[in-house]
């Protein structure tokens, strides 16, 4: 609960002065939470303020909506900046997204190639998600989509889901593993409308075409 998290957070912040507390917390089975809090309590990494400074003068893209979620680069940047200026360290996940943001606006940063090498931004950037792009491109041939279905209070719409992931990929150049798995499962139901599905099945690791019930 929140009280326990607050106590572990305090113990993480003052772990050097509370060695017995660390041992007790680990014995209770909260070692992972303690390590996370201890990491969070550390000061910002030396290179983080510089990465943020690189984005101070860029012109950010307009906020974009993917499905029901709005992605706002400037708002995200300001949030990270405030966190660092407050003396808090970014999580590994936040740092990864910061690196992606710097790479995204590299064309507006002076001497970016040299800066990227110095900050090792190329190493932090993920490899292109070629599989998601291949599946989405293949599904572009679908002309007849199943009608939306209602399950409880939720509406399932294959076409809307596809368009949402396509828009996300165009912006972020990748899908999550869960999103890609769901996309592939859906693609199998429309295999008969996609020329070359079976030829690309192995390369894209697509499931076998799903036979429609007659």
Coordinates of C-alpha atoms in Angstrom, one line a residue:
X1 CA 0.0 0.0 0.0
X2 CA 1.0 3.7 -0.1
X3 CA 2.3 3.7 3.5
X4 CA 4.5 0.7 2.9
X5 CA 5.8 2.2 -0.4
X6 CA 6.5 5.5 1.4
X7 CA 8.5 3.7 4.1
X8 CA 10.5 1.7 1.6
X9 CA 11.1 4.9 -0.4
X10 CA 12.5 6.6 2.7
X11 CA 14.7 3.6 3.4
X12 CA 15.9 3.6 -0.1
X13 CA 16.8 7.3 0.1
X14 CA 18.7 6.8 3.3
X15 CA 20.0 3.3 2.6
X16 CA 23.6 4.1 3.5
X17 CA 22.5 5.1 7.0
X18 CA 20.0 2.2 7.4
X19 CA 21.8 -1.0 6.5
X20 CA 19.6 -3.0 9.0
X21 CA 16.5 -1.7 7.4
X22 CA 17.6 -2.9 4.0
X23 CA 18.2 -6.4 5.3
X24 CA 14.8 -6.4 6.9
X25 CA 13.0 -5.2 3.8
X26 CA 14.7 -7.9 1.7
X27 CA 13.8 -10.6 4.2
X28 CA 10.2 -9.4 3.9
X29 CA 10.3 -10.0 0.1
X30 CA 10.3 -6.4 -1.0
X31 CA 13.9 -6.4 -2.3
X32 CA 12.9 -5.5 -5.9
X33 CA 10.8 -2.5 -4.6
X34 CA 13.6 -1.4 -2.4
X35 CA 16.1 -1.5 -5.3
X36 CA 13.8 0.6 -7.5
X37 CA 13.3 3.1 -4.8
X38 CA 17.0 3.3 -4.1
X39 CA 17.7 3.9 -7.7
X40 CA 15.0 6.6 -7.9
X41 CA 16.5 8.3 -4.9
X42 CA 19.8 8.8 -6.7
X43 CA 20.7 12.2 -8.2
X44 CA 20.2 12.6 -12.0
X45 CA 22.8 11.0 -14.2
X46 CA 25.5 13.4 -15.3
X47 CA 24.5 13.3 -19.0
X48 CA 20.7 13.7 -18.4
X49 CA 20.6 17.6 -18.0
X50 CA 22.7 17.9 -21.2
X51 CA 20.2 15.8 -23.1
X52 CA 17.4 17.9 -21.9
X53 CA 19.3 21.1 -22.8
X54 CA 19.5 19.9 -26.4
X55 CA 15.7 20.1 -26.6
X56 CA 15.3 23.6 -25.2
X57 CA 15.3 25.3 -28.5
X58 CA 13.6 22.8 -30.8
X59 CA 10.2 23.2 -32.2
X60 CA 8.1 20.3 -31.1
X61 CA 5.5 18.6 -33.2
X62 CA 1.9 19.2 -32.5
X63 CA 0.2 16.8 -30.0
X64 CA -1.1 13.7 -31.8
X65 CA -3.9 11.4 -30.9
X66 CA -3.6 7.6 -31.3
X67 CA -6.8 5.9 -30.5
X68 CA -7.9 7.5 -27.2
X69 CA -4.4 8.5 -26.1
X70 CA -2.8 11.9 -26.8
X71 CA 1.0 12.0 -27.3
X72 CA 2.5 15.4 -26.6
X73 CA 6.3 15.6 -27.0
X74 CA 6.7 19.0 -25.4
X75 CA 4.6 18.1 -22.4
X76 CA 6.6 14.9 -21.9
X77 CA 9.9 16.9 -22.2
X78 CA 8.7 19.5 -19.7
X79 CA 7.7 16.7 -17.3
X80 CA 11.1 15.1 -17.4
X81 CA 12.8 18.5 -17.1
X82 CA 10.9 19.3 -14.0
X83 CA 11.7 15.9 -12.5
X84 CA 15.4 16.4 -13.1
X85 CA 15.5 20.0 -11.9
X86 CA 13.9 18.7 -8.7
X87 CA 16.9 16.5 -8.2
X88 CA 15.2 13.2 -9.1
X89 CA 16.8 10.6 -11.4
X90 CA 14.9 9.4 -14.4
X91 CA 14.0 5.7 -14.6
X92 CA 15.6 3.5 -17.3
X93 CA 12.3 3.6 -19.2
X94 CA 12.1 7.4 -19.0
X95 CA 15.7 7.7 -20.1
X96 CA 15.1 5.5 -23.1
X97 CA 12.2 7.7 -24.2
X98 CA 14.3 10.8 -23.7
X99 CA 16.9 9.4 -25.9
X100 CA 14.3 8.7 -28.6
X101 CA 13.0 12.2 -28.3
X102 CA 16.5 13.7 -28.8
X103 CA 17.0 11.5 -31.8
X104 CA 13.6 12.5 -33.2
X105 CA 14.5 16.2 -33.2
X106 CA 18.2 15.7 -34.2
X107 CA 17.7 17.7 -37.4
X108 CA 17.2 20.8 -35.3
X109 CA 20.2 20.2 -33.0
X110 CA 23.5 21.8 -34.1
X111 CA 26.4 19.3 -34.7
X112 CA 24.0 16.5 -33.8
X113 CA 26.1 13.6 -35.3
X114 CA 29.0 14.5 -33.0
X115 CA 26.7 15.0 -30.0
X116 CA 24.9 11.7 -30.6
X117 CA 28.2 9.9 -30.7
X118 CA 29.4 11.6 -27.5
X119 CA 26.2 10.8 -25.6
X120 CA 26.0 7.3 -27.2
X121 CA 22.5 7.9 -28.4
X122 CA 22.9 5.5 -31.3
X123 CA 23.4 2.7 -28.8
X124 CA 20.3 3.6 -26.8
X125 CA 18.1 3.8 -29.9
X126 CA 16.2 0.5 -30.6
X127 CA 16.5 -1.4 -33.8
X128 CA 13.8 -0.6 -36.4
X129 CA 10.6 -2.6 -36.0
X130 CA 10.5 -4.0 -39.5
X131 CA 8.1 -6.8 -38.6
X132 CA 5.3 -4.5 -37.6
X133 CA 5.7 -2.4 -40.7
X134 CA 5.6 -5.5 -42.9
X135 CA 2.4 -6.8 -41.3
X136 CA 0.7 -3.4 -41.5
X137 CA 1.7 -3.1 -45.1
X138 CA 0.3 -6.5 -45.9
X139 CA -3.0 -5.7 -44.2
X140 CA -3.3 -2.6 -46.3
X141 CA -4.8 -4.9 -49.0
X142 CA -7.9 -5.7 -46.8
X143 CA -11.0 -4.2 -48.3
X144 CA -13.8 -5.9 -46.3
X145 CA -13.6 -5.7 -42.6
X146 CA -15.8 -7.6 -40.1
X147 CA -18.6 -5.6 -38.5
X148 CA -17.9 -4.2 -35.1
X149 CA -19.1 -6.5 -32.3
X150 CA -20.2 -5.7 -28.8
X151 CA -18.9 -7.7 -25.9
X152 CA -20.2 -6.4 -22.6
X153 CA -19.7 -2.7 -22.5
X154 CA -16.8 -2.8 -25.0
X155 CA -16.9 -2.6 -28.8
X156 CA -14.4 -4.6 -30.8
X157 CA -13.7 -3.0 -34.2
X158 CA -11.0 -4.6 -36.3
X159 CA -10.7 -1.8 -38.8
X160 CA -10.5 0.9 -36.1
X161 CA -7.8 -1.2 -34.2
X162 CA -5.8 -1.6 -37.4
X163 CA -6.0 2.2 -38.2
X164 CA -4.9 3.0 -34.6
X165 CA -1.8 0.8 -34.8
X166 CA -1.0 2.0 -38.2
X167 CA -1.1 5.6 -37.0
X168 CA 1.0 4.7 -34.0
X169 CA 3.6 3.0 -36.1
X170 CA 3.8 6.0 -38.5
X171 CA 4.7 8.2 -35.5
X172 CA 6.7 5.9 -33.2
X173 CA 8.1 3.5 -35.8
X174 CA 7.3 0.5 -33.6
X175 CA 4.6 -1.4 -31.8
X176 CA 4.8 -3.2 -28.5
X177 CA 5.1 -7.0 -28.4
X178 CA 1.5 -7.3 -27.2
X179 CA 0.2 -5.0 -29.9
X180 CA 2.1 -6.9 -32.6
X181 CA 0.8 -10.2 -31.3
X182 CA -2.8 -9.0 -31.4
X183 CA -2.2 -7.6 -34.9
X184 CA -0.8 -10.9 -36.2
X185 CA -3.7 -12.8 -34.7
X186 CA -6.2 -10.5 -36.4
X187 CA -4.3 -10.7 -39.7
X188 CA -4.8 -14.5 -39.8
X189 CA -8.5 -13.9 -40.0
X190 CA -8.2 -11.8 -43.1
X191 CA -5.4 -13.9 -44.8
X192 CA -7.7 -14.6 -47.8
X193 CA -7.7 -10.9 -48.7
X194 CA -4.0 -10.5 -48.5
X195 CA -2.0 -11.6 -51.6
X196 CA 1.3 -13.1 -50.5
X197 CA 0.3 -13.9 -47.0
X198 CA 1.6 -17.4 -47.0
X199 CA 4.8 -16.4 -48.8
X200 CA 5.6 -13.9 -46.1
X201 CA 4.2 -16.0 -43.2
X202 CA 7.6 -17.4 -42.2
X203 CA 9.5 -14.1 -42.5
X204 CA 7.0 -12.1 -40.5
X205 CA 6.2 -15.0 -38.2
X206 CA 2.5 -14.9 -39.0
X207 CA 0.1 -17.5 -37.7
X208 CA -1.5 -19.9 -40.2
X209 CA -4.5 -18.5 -42.1
X210 CA -7.7 -18.9 -40.0
X211 CA -10.4 -20.7 -41.9
X212 CA -13.7 -18.9 -41.7
X213 CA -16.7 -20.8 -40.5
X214 CA -19.3 -21.4 -43.1

